[in-house]
Coordinates of C-alpha atoms in Angstrom, one line a residue:
M199 CA 0.0 0.0 0.0
L200 CA 3.0 2.3 0.5
G201 CA 3.8 2.1 -3.2
I202 CA 0.2 3.0 -4.1
A203 CA 0.2 6.0 -1.7
F204 CA 3.6 7.1 -3.2
N205 CA 2.1 7.0 -6.7
A206 CA -0.8 9.3 -5.7
T207 CA 1.5 11.6 -3.8
V208 CA 3.9 12.1 -6.8
I209 CA 0.9 13.1 -8.9
V210 CA -0.1 15.7 -6.3
L211 CA 3.5 17.1 -6.1
G212 CA 3.6 17.1 -9.9
T213 CA 0.4 19.1 -10.0
I214 CA 1.7 21.6 -7.6
L215 CA 4.9 22.1 -9.6
G216 CA 2.9 22.3 -12.8
K217 CA 0.5 24.9 -11.4
I218 CA 3.5 27.1 -10.3
L219 CA 4.9 26.9 -13.8
K220 CA 1.5 27.5 -15.4
N221 CA 1.5 31.1 -14.2
K222 CA 4.7 31.7 -16.1
I223 CA 3.6 30.2 -19.5
S224 CA 2.2 32.3 -22.3
P225 CA -1.0 31.1 -24.1
N226 CA 0.8 30.1 -27.3
K227 CA 3.2 27.9 -25.3
E228 CA 0.3 26.5 -23.4
E229 CA -1.2 25.4 -26.7
I230 CA 2.1 23.7 -27.7
L231 CA 2.1 21.9 -24.4
N232 CA -1.4 20.6 -25.0
Q233 CA -0.4 19.4 -28.4
A234 CA 2.7 17.8 -27.0
L235 CA 0.6 16.1 -24.4
G236 CA -1.7 14.7 -27.0
L237 CA 1.2 13.4 -29.1
I238 CA 2.7 11.7 -26.0
L239 CA -0.6 10.0 -25.2
V240 CA -1.1 8.7 -28.7
T241 CA 2.5 7.5 -28.9
V242 CA 2.4 5.7 -25.6
A243 CA -1.0 4.2 -26.4
I244 CA 0.1 2.8 -29.7
G245 CA 3.1 1.3 -28.0
I246 CA 0.9 -0.3 -25.3
C247 CA -1.6 -1.6 -27.9
S248 CA 0.9 -3.1 -30.2
Q249 CA 2.8 -4.8 -27.3
Q250 CA -0.3 -6.2 -25.6
F251 CA -2.1 -7.2 -28.9
S252 CA 0.9 -9.3 -29.9
Q253 CA 0.6 -11.2 -26.6
T254 CA -3.1 -11.8 -26.4
K255 CA -4.2 -15.3 -27.3
E256 CA -7.8 -14.7 -27.8
P257 CA -8.5 -11.3 -29.5
I258 CA -12.2 -11.9 -29.2
I259 CA -12.0 -11.4 -25.5
F260 CA -10.9 -7.8 -25.6
I261 CA -13.3 -7.1 -28.6
M262 CA -16.3 -8.5 -26.7
S263 CA -15.2 -6.7 -23.5
L264 CA -14.9 -3.4 -25.2
I265 CA -18.3 -3.7 -26.9
I266 CA -20.2 -5.0 -23.8
G267 CA -18.4 -2.6 -21.5
G268 CA -19.2 0.4 -23.8
L269 CA -22.8 -0.6 -24.0
L270 CA -23.0 -1.1 -20.2
G271 CA -21.3 2.3 -19.5
T272 CA -23.7 4.0 -21.9
T273 CA -26.7 2.3 -20.3
I274 CA -25.8 3.5 -16.8
N275 CA -24.7 6.9 -18.3
L276 CA -21.3 6.7 -16.6
E277 CA -19.7 9.6 -18.3
S278 CA -22.6 12.0 -17.5
K279 CA -22.5 10.9 -13.9
F280 CA -18.8 11.5 -13.8
D281 CA -19.3 15.0 -15.4
H282 CA -22.0 15.8 -12.8
A283 CA -19.7 14.8 -10.0
I284 CA -16.9 17.1 -11.4
E285 CA -19.3 20.0 -11.7
R286 CA -20.4 19.6 -8.1
M287 CA -16.7 19.9 -7.1
G288 CA -16.6 23.2 -9.0
F289 CA -14.5 22.1 -11.9
D290 CA -15.1 22.4 -15.7
T291 CA -16.2 19.2 -17.3
R292 CA -14.3 20.3 -20.4
G293 CA -11.1 20.4 -18.4
G294 CA -8.4 17.8 -17.9
I295 CA -9.9 15.6 -15.2
A296 CA -11.3 13.0 -17.6
T297 CA -8.1 12.9 -19.6
A298 CA -5.9 12.7 -16.5
T299 CA -8.1 10.0 -15.0
I300 CA -7.8 7.8 -18.2
L301 CA -4.0 8.5 -18.4
F302 CA -3.3 7.8 -14.7
C303 CA -5.8 4.9 -14.1
V304 CA -6.0 2.7 -17.2
G305 CA -2.3 2.4 -18.3
S306 CA -0.6 -0.9 -18.2
L307 CA 1.8 0.1 -15.3
A308 CA -1.1 1.6 -13.3
I309 CA -3.0 -1.7 -13.5
L310 CA 0.0 -4.1 -13.2
G311 CA 1.7 -2.1 -10.4
P312 CA -0.7 -3.0 -7.5
I313 CA -1.3 -6.5 -8.9
N314 CA 2.5 -7.2 -9.0
I315 CA 2.9 -5.9 -5.4
A316 CA 0.1 -8.2 -4.2
I317 CA 1.3 -11.3 -6.0
N318 CA 5.1 -10.9 -6.1
N319 CA 5.8 -8.1 -3.5
D320 CA 7.5 -6.3 -6.4
Y321 CA 7.4 -2.5 -6.5
T322 CA 9.2 -2.1 -9.8
F323 CA 6.1 -1.3 -11.9
I324 CA 4.5 1.0 -9.4
L325 CA 7.7 3.1 -8.9
T326 CA 8.2 3.3 -12.6
N327 CA 4.6 4.4 -13.1
S328 CA 5.0 7.0 -10.3
I329 CA 7.8 8.7 -12.1
L330 CA 5.9 8.8 -15.4
D331 CA 2.7 10.0 -13.7
G332 CA 4.7 12.8 -12.0
V333 CA 6.0 14.1 -15.3
M334 CA 2.6 13.9 -16.9
A335 CA 1.0 15.6 -13.9
I336 CA 3.4 18.6 -14.4
L337 CA 2.4 18.8 -18.1
L338 CA -1.3 18.4 -17.3
A339 CA -1.3 21.0 -14.5
E340 CA 0.5 23.5 -16.7
V341 CA -2.5 23.3 -19.1
Y342 CA -5.4 22.6 -16.7
G343 CA -4.4 23.7 -13.2
W344 CA -5.3 22.4 -9.8
E345 CA -8.0 20.0 -11.0
I346 CA -5.4 17.4 -11.9
I347 CA -5.1 16.6 -8.2
V348 CA -8.6 14.9 -8.3
P349 CA -7.5 11.9 -10.4
A350 CA -4.7 11.3 -7.8
G351 CA -7.5 10.3 -5.4
I352 CA -9.3 8.3 -8.0
L353 CA -6.0 6.4 -8.8
F354 CA -5.4 5.7 -5.1
I355 CA -8.9 4.2 -4.7
L356 CA -8.6 2.2 -7.9
Q357 CA -5.1 0.8 -7.2
S358 CA -6.0 0.0 -3.6
G359 CA -9.0 -2.0 -4.9
L360 CA -6.9 -3.8 -7.4
Y361 CA -4.3 -4.6 -4.7
V362 CA -7.0 -6.1 -2.4
V363 CA -8.6 -8.1 -5.1
A364 CA -5.3 -9.4 -6.4
L365 CA -4.2 -10.3 -2.8
F366 CA -7.3 -12.5 -2.3
F367 CA -7.7 -13.9 -5.8
K368 CA -4.1 -14.1 -7.1
E369 CA -4.5 -17.8 -7.9
F370 CA -7.2 -16.8 -10.5
I371 CA -5.5 -13.9 -12.1
T372 CA -4.0 -15.2 -15.3
K373 CA -1.6 -13.6 -17.8
E374 CA -4.4 -13.4 -20.4
I375 CA -6.6 -11.3 -18.0
V376 CA -3.8 -8.9 -17.3
T377 CA -2.9 -8.7 -21.0
D378 CA -6.4 -7.9 -22.2
I379 CA -7.1 -5.4 -19.5
S380 CA -3.8 -3.6 -20.4
L381 CA -4.8 -3.7 -24.1
I382 CA -8.2 -2.1 -23.4
G383 CA -6.4 0.5 -21.2
G384 CA -4.1 1.3 -24.2
I385 CA -7.1 1.7 -26.5
L386 CA -8.8 4.1 -24.1
L387 CA -5.6 6.1 -23.7
L388 CA -5.4 6.3 -27.5
A389 CA -8.9 7.8 -27.6
S390 CA -7.9 10.4 -25.0
G391 CA -4.8 11.3 -27.0
I392 CA -6.9 11.8 -30.2
E393 CA -9.3 14.0 -28.3
S394 CA -6.4 16.1 -26.9
L395 CA -5.2 16.7 -30.4
G396 CA -8.6 18.1 -31.4
G397 CA -9.7 14.9 -33.2
K398 CA -12.9 13.0 -32.9
S399 CA -14.6 13.2 -29.4
F400 CA -15.0 9.8 -27.7
H401 CA -17.2 8.9 -24.8
T402 CA -14.1 7.3 -23.3
L403 CA -15.4 7.0 -19.7
N404 CA -18.4 4.9 -20.8
F405 CA -15.9 2.2 -21.9
I406 CA -14.4 1.9 -18.3
P407 CA -16.7 -1.1 -17.5
A408 CA -14.9 -3.0 -20.2
L409 CA -12.0 -3.4 -17.8
L410 CA -14.3 -5.3 -15.4
I411 CA -15.8 -7.4 -18.2
V412 CA -12.5 -9.0 -19.2
P413 CA -12.2 -11.4 -16.2
L414 CA -15.8 -12.5 -16.7
I415 CA -15.3 -13.3 -20.4
C416 CA -12.0 -15.1 -19.6
L417 CA -13.8 -17.2 -17.0
I418 CA -16.5 -18.1 -19.5
F419 CA -13.9 -19.1 -22.1
S420 CA -12.0 -21.2 -19.6
I421 CA -15.3 -23.1 -18.8
I422 CA -16.1 -23.6 -22.5

């Protein structure tokens, strides 16, 4: 749990540093930073997707998970509920909270980090992820400001949940499950990157349930 707390703390510190630097950045430089952020997201996402896709044994699992998860998220109106919660906290729903949440919470290292701690007591992934998140928090805060602190709390809750689940069910967590979850995370990250570059707008948050659908479909395939 210390590694998870460290990850969230680094994001908070990165946000503070980014906010300090934000006041010294001109609007044209802010636009360049936003474009750089989008390019970084797209590049990282393509790398994750290509790596994880080459390792998946049953592509139909992530395809079905993405479709079912997207339909489920749309049915329960997940993105609208998230936006409403952000508005109640006084933040702009068009800001960077959604992008930062996807970036910090659905990346391969963010998912594998707490799982690897629970199963192998190995902090390598979580520490690496913390460094990357800290750098991205600085860039995000330079563009969006204090609101980037919010995803740090979301990340802490998510990783804590993953840690507890992995601790109690580590015998059932297969490599295929981790691979497909990471692949979907990469796809969602790619969607966020395209949006940051001014491309097509995706209802990315509505696809979050896909991450939970993967283990269920893997279980069904194992029975079949």
